[in-house]
Amino acid sequence: MESASIPAQNGPAVSRAAVADVIAALRTSAPLVHCLTNVVASQFTANVLLAAGAAPAMVHSAEEAGALARVAGGVLVNLGTVTSVTAEAMRVAVKEAAGAGRPWVLDPVAVGPLPWRTELARELLESATPAVVRGNPSEILALDGGGTGGRGVDSTDTPEAALAAATALSRRYGCAVAVSGPEDVLTDGTRVVRVSNGHPLLPLVTGTGCSLGALVAACTAVTGDALLAATAATALLTVAAESAATRSTGPGTFAVALIDALYELSPDRLAGALNLR
């Protein structure tokens, strides 16, 4: 039998009740989430945020990114389709978010095999402390310097194999790190949380990982515990995926059903379905 909460090593326990409280706060406050994200996934990400109860904003210009970052509840920096132009907007947004005390989330898409974006990810990390880094196992290993990355945006490693790297990154930068996979592993350098929900259809829809990063940013807007925020976002997407799969016949119908499932999922139902240890 799994435990009902995660015993804290250095901080409060991450429990099902605490996760439900974060989602309830998300729905009540509808935080503005500034997404500098993958253009392939922008519309899907915006719809995921709306269904979850947040307010998306997709602004990629350096001239406006800073102003929006100063007032947003949370900021997502996703390197999926980064260019030299959007990289400058990311630098500005991270600087302004940090200056205004706004949490930001780094999604280091495809770092490792692509050297320019790998250096950009490290530059951003050094410029201001993120609340959360969220990536697949190969990305987290590469960001820590212990791997060469996966196959494009796909991981060739497991979350458990990346736990040591995630812990090192957490301690180095003072942030939480969420490693996505069949079982998600999350840490803030002392506490470790595992979420075992989800469905095999999730990686067959473009934008689900990017959307998870956006949900993490939304949750950081309503709790100061970055590990709890990342856990709540992961729980919301993966539990909704299980519900969506029951009414889907393949990836296409699953993508639509996932938006509906996110909209319908109550905090209490989420807590009851969450497989947390």
GROMACS .gro file of C-alpha atoms in nm:
model
  277
    1MET     CA    1   0.000   0.000   0.000
    2GLU     CA    2   0.140   0.340  -0.097
    3SER     CA    3   0.180   0.608   0.166
    4ALA     CA    4  -0.072   0.895   0.175
    5SER     CA    5   0.200   1.158   0.185
    6ILE     CA    6   0.569   1.207   0.129
    7PRO     CA    7   0.771   1.232   0.450
    8ALA     CA    8   0.973   1.552   0.431
    9GLN     CA    9   1.346   1.543   0.470
   10ASN     CA   10   1.375   1.920   0.483
   11GLY     CA   11   1.035   2.080   0.441
   12PRO     CA   12   0.665   1.999   0.457
   13ALA     CA   13   0.531   1.670   0.330
   14VAL     CA   14   0.385   1.664  -0.021
   15SER     CA   15   0.043   1.506   0.026
   16ARG     CA   16  -0.262   1.438  -0.182
   17ALA     CA   17  -0.450   1.698   0.019
   18ALA     CA   18  -0.181   1.959  -0.046
   19VAL     CA   19  -0.192   1.881  -0.420
   20ALA     CA   20  -0.570   1.922  -0.420
   21ASP     CA   21  -0.535   2.256  -0.239
   22VAL     CA   22  -0.298   2.383  -0.508
   23ILE     CA   23  -0.540   2.291  -0.786
   24ALA     CA   24  -0.828   2.451  -0.597
   25ALA     CA   25  -0.622   2.770  -0.560
   26LEU     CA   26  -0.534   2.758  -0.929
   27ARG     CA   27  -0.901   2.742  -1.024
   28THR     CA   28  -0.992   3.023  -0.784
   29SER     CA   29  -0.717   3.269  -0.873
   30ALA     CA   30  -0.680   3.201  -1.250
   31PRO     CA   31  -0.318   3.322  -1.264
   32LEU     CA   32  -0.174   3.481  -1.577
   33VAL     CA   33   0.094   3.251  -1.723
   34HIS     CA   34   0.345   3.405  -1.961
   35CYS     CA   35   0.458   3.135  -2.205
   36LEU     CA   36   0.769   3.177  -2.418
   37THR     CA   37   0.721   2.837  -2.566
   38ASN     CA   38   0.741   2.595  -2.854
   39VAL     CA   39   0.549   2.735  -3.153
   40VAL     CA   40   0.448   2.381  -3.247
   41ALA     CA   41   0.263   2.351  -2.916
   42SER     CA   42   0.145   2.707  -2.846
   43GLN     CA   43  -0.226   2.660  -2.919
   44PHE     CA   44  -0.246   2.327  -2.738
   45THR     CA   45  -0.059   2.474  -2.440
   46ALA     CA   46  -0.294   2.771  -2.425
   47ASN     CA   47  -0.597   2.541  -2.431
   48VAL     CA   48  -0.450   2.322  -2.155
   49LEU     CA   49  -0.398   2.629  -1.935
   50LEU     CA   50  -0.750   2.754  -2.000
   51ALA     CA   51  -0.900   2.413  -1.920
   52ALA     CA   52  -0.698   2.396  -1.597
   53GLY     CA   53  -0.822   2.740  -1.489
   54ALA     CA   54  -0.525   2.961  -1.574
   55ALA     CA   55  -0.496   3.252  -1.819
   56PRO     CA   56  -0.236   3.200  -2.095
   57ALA     CA   57  -0.033   3.474  -2.264
   58MET     CA   58   0.197   3.389  -2.556
   59VAL     CA   59   0.437   3.680  -2.606
   60HIS     CA   60   0.776   3.616  -2.771
   61SER     CA   61   0.909   3.963  -2.849
   62ALA     CA   62   1.196   4.106  -2.646
   63GLU     CA   63   1.021   4.443  -2.658
   64GLU     CA   64   0.723   4.311  -2.459
   65ALA     CA   65   0.844   3.996  -2.281
   66GLY     CA   66   0.990   4.185  -1.986
   67ALA     CA   67   0.680   4.391  -1.918
   68LEU     CA   68   0.459   4.083  -1.918
   69ALA     CA   69   0.701   3.882  -1.705
   70ARG     CA   70   0.686   4.150  -1.435
   71VAL     CA   71   0.311   4.112  -1.391
   72ALA     CA   72   0.251   3.743  -1.472
   73GLY     CA   73   0.180   3.494  -1.200
   74GLY     CA   74   0.435   3.257  -1.353
   75VAL     CA   75   0.663   3.246  -1.655
   76LEU     CA   76   0.745   2.946  -1.876
   77VAL     CA   77   1.067   2.941  -2.079
   78ASN     CA   78   1.052   2.648  -2.321
   79LEU     CA   79   1.342   2.597  -2.564
   80GLY     CA   80   1.155   2.375  -2.810
   81THR     CA   81   1.174   2.601  -3.116
   82VAL     CA   82   1.407   2.868  -2.983
   83THR     CA   83   1.569   3.116  -3.224
   84SER     CA   84   1.817   3.396  -3.171
   85VAL     CA   85   1.521   3.637  -3.159
   86THR     CA   86   1.319   3.443  -2.904
   87ALA     CA   87   1.633   3.369  -2.703
   88GLU     CA   88   1.672   3.740  -2.641
   89ALA     CA   89   1.310   3.762  -2.529
   90MET     CA   90   1.377   3.474  -2.288
   91ARG     CA   91   1.679   3.653  -2.141
   92VAL     CA   92   1.472   3.965  -2.088
   93ALA     CA   93   1.177   3.775  -1.941
   94VAL     CA   94   1.392   3.579  -1.696
   95LYS     CA   95   1.570   3.894  -1.579
   96GLU     CA   96   1.248   4.088  -1.531
   97ALA     CA   97   1.064   3.799  -1.367
   98ALA     CA   98   1.346   3.755  -1.118
   99GLY     CA   99   1.359   4.128  -1.048
  100ALA     CA  100   0.986   4.136  -0.978
  101GLY     CA  101   0.990   3.821  -0.767
  102ARG     CA  102   0.787   3.619  -1.019
  103PRO     CA  103   0.853   3.245  -1.046
  104TRP     CA  104   0.981   3.112  -1.375
  105VAL     CA  105   1.009   2.758  -1.509
  106LEU     CA  106   1.270   2.624  -1.751
  107ASP     CA  107   1.181   2.346  -1.995
  108PRO     CA  108   1.517   2.257  -2.156
  109VAL     CA  109   1.379   2.086  -2.465
  110ALA     CA  110   1.641   1.888  -2.663
  111VAL     CA  111   1.941   2.011  -2.465
  112GLY     CA  112   2.246   1.791  -2.502
  113PRO     CA  113   2.270   1.705  -2.872
  114LEU     CA  114   2.212   2.070  -2.974
  115PRO     CA  115   2.498   2.277  -2.830
  116TRP     CA  116   2.362   2.630  -2.880
  117ARG     CA  117   2.040   2.572  -2.688
  118THR     CA  118   2.231   2.375  -2.426
  119GLU     CA  119   2.452   2.677  -2.357
  120LEU     CA  120   2.147   2.902  -2.357
  121ALA     CA  121   1.978   2.685  -2.096
  122ARG     CA  122   2.283   2.704  -1.873
  123GLU     CA  123   2.311   3.079  -1.931
  124LEU     CA  124   1.951   3.129  -1.820
  125LEU     CA  125   2.003   2.913  -1.513
  126GLU     CA  126   2.307   3.115  -1.415
  127SER     CA  127   2.129   3.447  -1.472
  128ALA     CA  128   1.841   3.391  -1.228
  129THR     CA  129   1.715   3.108  -1.009
  130PRO     CA  130   1.413   2.928  -1.155
  131ALA     CA  131   1.137   2.785  -0.939
  132VAL     CA  132   1.140   2.459  -1.136
  133VAL     CA  133   1.332   2.288  -1.415
  134ARG     CA  134   1.110   2.037  -1.595
  135GLY     CA  135   1.242   1.798  -1.854
  136ASN     CA  136   1.272   1.440  -1.968
  137PRO     CA  137   1.548   1.222  -1.820
  138SER     CA  138   1.797   1.271  -2.104
  139GLU     CA  139   1.754   1.649  -2.091
  140ILE     CA  140   1.810   1.658  -1.716
  141LEU     CA  141   2.119   1.439  -1.743
  142ALA     CA  142   2.262   1.657  -2.020
  143LEU     CA  143   2.186   1.980  -1.834
  144ASP     CA  144   2.379   1.845  -1.537
  145GLY     CA  145   2.671   1.759  -1.766
  146GLY     CA  146   2.638   1.382  -1.727
  147GLY     CA  147   2.487   1.291  -2.062
  148THR     CA  148   2.465   1.388  -2.426
  149GLY     CA  149   2.086   1.414  -2.442
  150GLY     CA  150   1.825   1.200  -2.610
  151ARG     CA  151   1.703   1.148  -2.964
  152GLY     CA  152   1.573   1.493  -3.053
  153VAL     CA  153   1.298   1.568  -2.802
  154ASP     CA  154   1.270   1.202  -2.697
  155SER     CA  155   1.445   1.061  -2.395
  156THR     CA  156   1.669   0.756  -2.412
  157ASP     CA  157   1.704   0.737  -2.033
  158THR     CA  158   1.471   0.664  -1.740
  159PRO     CA  159   1.359   0.906  -1.466
  160GLU     CA  160   1.529   0.698  -1.198
  161ALA     CA  161   1.857   0.713  -1.394
  162ALA     CA  162   1.829   1.093  -1.388
  163LEU     CA  163   1.747   1.127  -1.017
  164ALA     CA  164   2.106   1.193  -0.911
  165ALA     CA  165   2.143   1.458  -1.182
  166ALA     CA  166   1.810   1.614  -1.082
  167THR     CA  167   1.922   1.627  -0.719
  168ALA     CA  168   2.251   1.788  -0.817
  169LEU     CA  169   2.075   2.050  -1.031
  170SER     CA  170   1.830   2.123  -0.749
  171ARG     CA  171   2.109   2.185  -0.501
  172ARG     CA  172   2.323   2.381  -0.745
  173TYR     CA  173   2.051   2.623  -0.850
  174GLY     CA  174   1.819   2.616  -0.548
  175CYS     CA  175   1.516   2.496  -0.744
  176ALA     CA  176   1.290   2.195  -0.783
  177VAL     CA  177   1.351   1.958  -1.073
  178ALA     CA  178   1.074   1.750  -1.231
  179VAL     CA  179   1.178   1.452  -1.445
  180SER     CA  180   0.896   1.327  -1.666
  181GLY     CA  181   0.849   0.968  -1.775
  182PRO     CA  182   0.630   0.660  -1.722
  183GLU     CA  183   0.677   0.736  -1.352
  184ASP     CA  184   0.753   1.103  -1.288
  185VAL     CA  185   1.030   1.173  -1.037
  186LEU     CA  186   1.054   1.514  -0.871
  187THR     CA  187   1.295   1.657  -0.616
  188ASP     CA  188   1.401   1.979  -0.450
  189GLY     CA  189   1.739   1.840  -0.354
  190THR     CA  190   1.617   1.684  -0.027
  191ARG     CA  191   1.262   1.562  -0.075
  192VAL     CA  192   1.182   1.315  -0.354
  193VAL     CA  193   0.832   1.258  -0.493
  194ARG     CA  194   0.714   1.000  -0.745
  195VAL     CA  195   0.389   1.021  -0.941
  196SER     CA  196   0.280   0.700  -1.115
  197ASN     CA  197  -0.023   0.820  -1.308
  198GLY     CA  198  -0.049   0.884  -1.683
  199HIS     CA  199  -0.114   0.694  -2.004
  200PRO     CA  200   0.092   0.574  -2.305
  201LEU     CA  201  -0.103   0.809  -2.533
  202LEU     CA  202   0.050   1.117  -2.368
  203PRO     CA  203   0.380   1.110  -2.562
  204LEU     CA  204   0.190   1.053  -2.888
  205VAL     CA  205   0.037   1.402  -2.879
  206THR     CA  206   0.263   1.694  -2.964
  207GLY     CA  207   0.268   1.950  -2.687
  208THR     CA  208   0.179   1.747  -2.380
  209GLY     CA  209   0.526   1.790  -2.230
  210CYS     CA  210   0.533   2.159  -2.319
  211SER     CA  211   0.189   2.196  -2.166
  212LEU     CA  212   0.309   2.031  -1.848
  213GLY     CA  213   0.577   2.298  -1.818
  214ALA     CA  214   0.306   2.563  -1.851
  215LEU     CA  215   0.095   2.394  -1.584
  216VAL     CA  216   0.399   2.392  -1.355
  217ALA     CA  217   0.438   2.767  -1.410
  218ALA     CA  218   0.068   2.813  -1.330
  219CYS     CA  219   0.100   2.618  -1.006
  220THR     CA  220   0.408   2.814  -0.896
  221ALA     CA  221   0.184   3.121  -0.905
  222VAL     CA  222  -0.034   2.983  -0.624
  223THR     CA  223   0.217   2.815  -0.392
  224GLY     CA  224   0.565   2.907  -0.277
  225ASP     CA  225   0.664   2.540  -0.245
  226ALA     CA  226   0.816   2.470  -0.587
  227LEU     CA  227   0.822   2.093  -0.537
  228LEU     CA  228   0.454   2.093  -0.443
  229ALA     CA  229   0.375   2.312  -0.746
  230ALA     CA  230   0.555   2.076  -0.983
  231THR     CA  231   0.388   1.774  -0.822
  232ALA     CA  232   0.042   1.930  -0.847
  233ALA     CA  233   0.090   2.015  -1.214
  234THR     CA  234   0.220   1.666  -1.291
  235ALA     CA  235  -0.069   1.510  -1.103
  236LEU     CA  236  -0.326   1.724  -1.284
  237LEU     CA  237  -0.202   1.632  -1.632
  238THR     CA  238  -0.139   1.263  -1.570
  239VAL     CA  239  -0.462   1.191  -1.385
  240ALA     CA  240  -0.656   1.380  -1.653
  241ALA     CA  241  -0.476   1.166  -1.914
  242GLU     CA  242  -0.608   0.849  -1.753
  243SER     CA  243  -0.962   0.984  -1.772
  244ALA     CA  244  -0.916   1.105  -2.131
  245ALA     CA  245  -0.789   0.764  -2.243
  246THR     CA  246  -1.114   0.596  -2.141
  247ARG     CA  247  -1.306   0.800  -2.401
  248SER     CA  248  -1.043   0.797  -2.679
  249THR     CA  249  -0.979   0.574  -2.979
  250GLY     CA  250  -0.630   0.707  -3.056
  251PRO     CA  251  -0.402   1.011  -3.027
  252GLY     CA  252  -0.636   1.248  -3.212
  253THR     CA  253  -0.941   1.192  -2.997
  254PHE     CA  254  -0.716   1.170  -2.690
  255ALA     CA  255  -0.583   1.524  -2.747
  256VAL     CA  256  -0.937   1.665  -2.747
  257ALA     CA  257  -1.050   1.446  -2.457
  258LEU     CA  258  -0.749   1.558  -2.251
  259ILE     CA  259  -0.865   1.921  -2.266
  260ASP     CA  260  -1.212   1.815  -2.152
  261ALA     CA  261  -1.072   1.594  -1.874
  262LEU     CA  262  -0.859   1.878  -1.740
  263TYR     CA  263  -1.164   2.103  -1.734
  264GLU     CA  264  -1.379   1.843  -1.555
  265LEU     CA  265  -1.126   1.716  -1.300
  266SER     CA  266  -1.207   1.839  -0.951
  267PRO     CA  267  -0.945   1.873  -0.677
  268ASP     CA  268  -1.114   1.599  -0.476
  269ARG     CA  269  -1.127   1.356  -0.768
  270LEU     CA  270  -0.764   1.432  -0.843
  271ALA     CA  271  -0.661   1.356  -0.487
  272GLY     CA  272  -0.854   1.029  -0.492
  273ALA     CA  273  -0.694   0.909  -0.817
  274LEU     CA  274  -0.341   1.030  -0.751
  275ASN     CA  275  -0.076   0.758  -0.718
  276LEU     CA  276   0.181   0.940  -0.504
  277ARG     CA  277   0.476   0.804  -0.316
   0.00000   0.00000   0.00000
